[in-house]
Amino acid sequence: MASASWNQETKARLNEKISANINDLGSLARQVIRGSKSNDLLAQAAKNFSSQEPCINHSFDTLKKLDHIKSQLEFQQAAIERSMGNLDEIQDELKTIQR
Amino acid sequence: MGSDQSSLPAGAPGSTIRSQRDEEIPYTQFSISKPIDGDSPRQSPRIQKHKVQQNKDKESTPKHDIVVVAEGQAPIKDPDPELTKLNTIPVFFPIMRGSLNVPTSSRDLEMLDKLDYRQLLFLCLRYQEHLKQLSEAVAFDQNALCIRIKEIHHTINVLHTALAERQKKYNKYAEQFNRVHETLSVLKKIRLRMEDIGPKMDRLNKLLPPGDQLEPFNMKLQKPQS
């Protein structure tokens, strides 16, 4: 016979109590999170980090250019080595011409 | 609501139950005041008696009247959906066990009746501190990473400029060496041609009369040959 005493009034009161409890829990949680200023700190850190993004891009491009330069330098080094060998030949030629 | 005629007592004019005493339905207080179906409203007793006799005529068929003593397994309707939902929640103890209706068992000594708000406050404060320290650590690491990124960026720029300068210098050197190489090839050609021409010139010289003969040709190049 619990249904006899379970009328609309008790239901409404129980609803109120439950909603009040849950609201209080929610405000407690909000206070804990806002009291530790974790949100602000983390947002600031994220903004700082994301502002480094173009810097990183620039560094990446510069590194690619460095790669090009390195290959060009290697090429030039090979050419210079060949020319060094030629120098010896020139010496010999000059000697034979000016005998 | 008026569909159950068997819920009325035996003497009422609308019910199908007939006891042995009710040969003629007397117009008692009961039969007048009980509203039936809707067929017969509350009127004077005489008219009811008339209608009761009509009902009696209708039901004097030879078939057997079934007297329902107890209702069978009627389906249990769901009285309140919220109540049934509440009943499906498993039973658990609240945080303060003393807030239940006090069982007079021996648990009174262990269980608390009130909650110390201070401890709860300390718990929340500790959690808050924890969050703060975590976020500070993360922010610190991020800042350190930012600084490192800037340093590396600067280093890369410096390297780039240095290597670019060196590359230009080496470009110039390579160009000079190229010219040296061309000079070498020119000298080779000269030598070959000279070796070719030399004996021919000597022969031509000998063919000339002795007065016009030139000096013997040599490659000293000290003064232009006349």
Coordinates of C-alpha atoms in Angstrom, one line a residue, chain A residues 1-8 10, chain B residues 79 83:
Chain A
M1 CA 0.0 0.0 0.0
A2 CA 2.9 2.3 -0.5
S3 CA 1.2 3.7 -3.6
A4 CA -1.5 5.2 -1.4
S5 CA 1.0 7.5 0.4
W6 CA 3.0 8.1 -2.8
N7 CA 1.2 11.1 -4.1
Q8 CA 2.2 14.0 -6.1
T10 CA 5.9 13.7 -1.9
Chain B
P79 CA 0.6 2.1 -10.8
L83 CA 8.0 4.3 -8.4

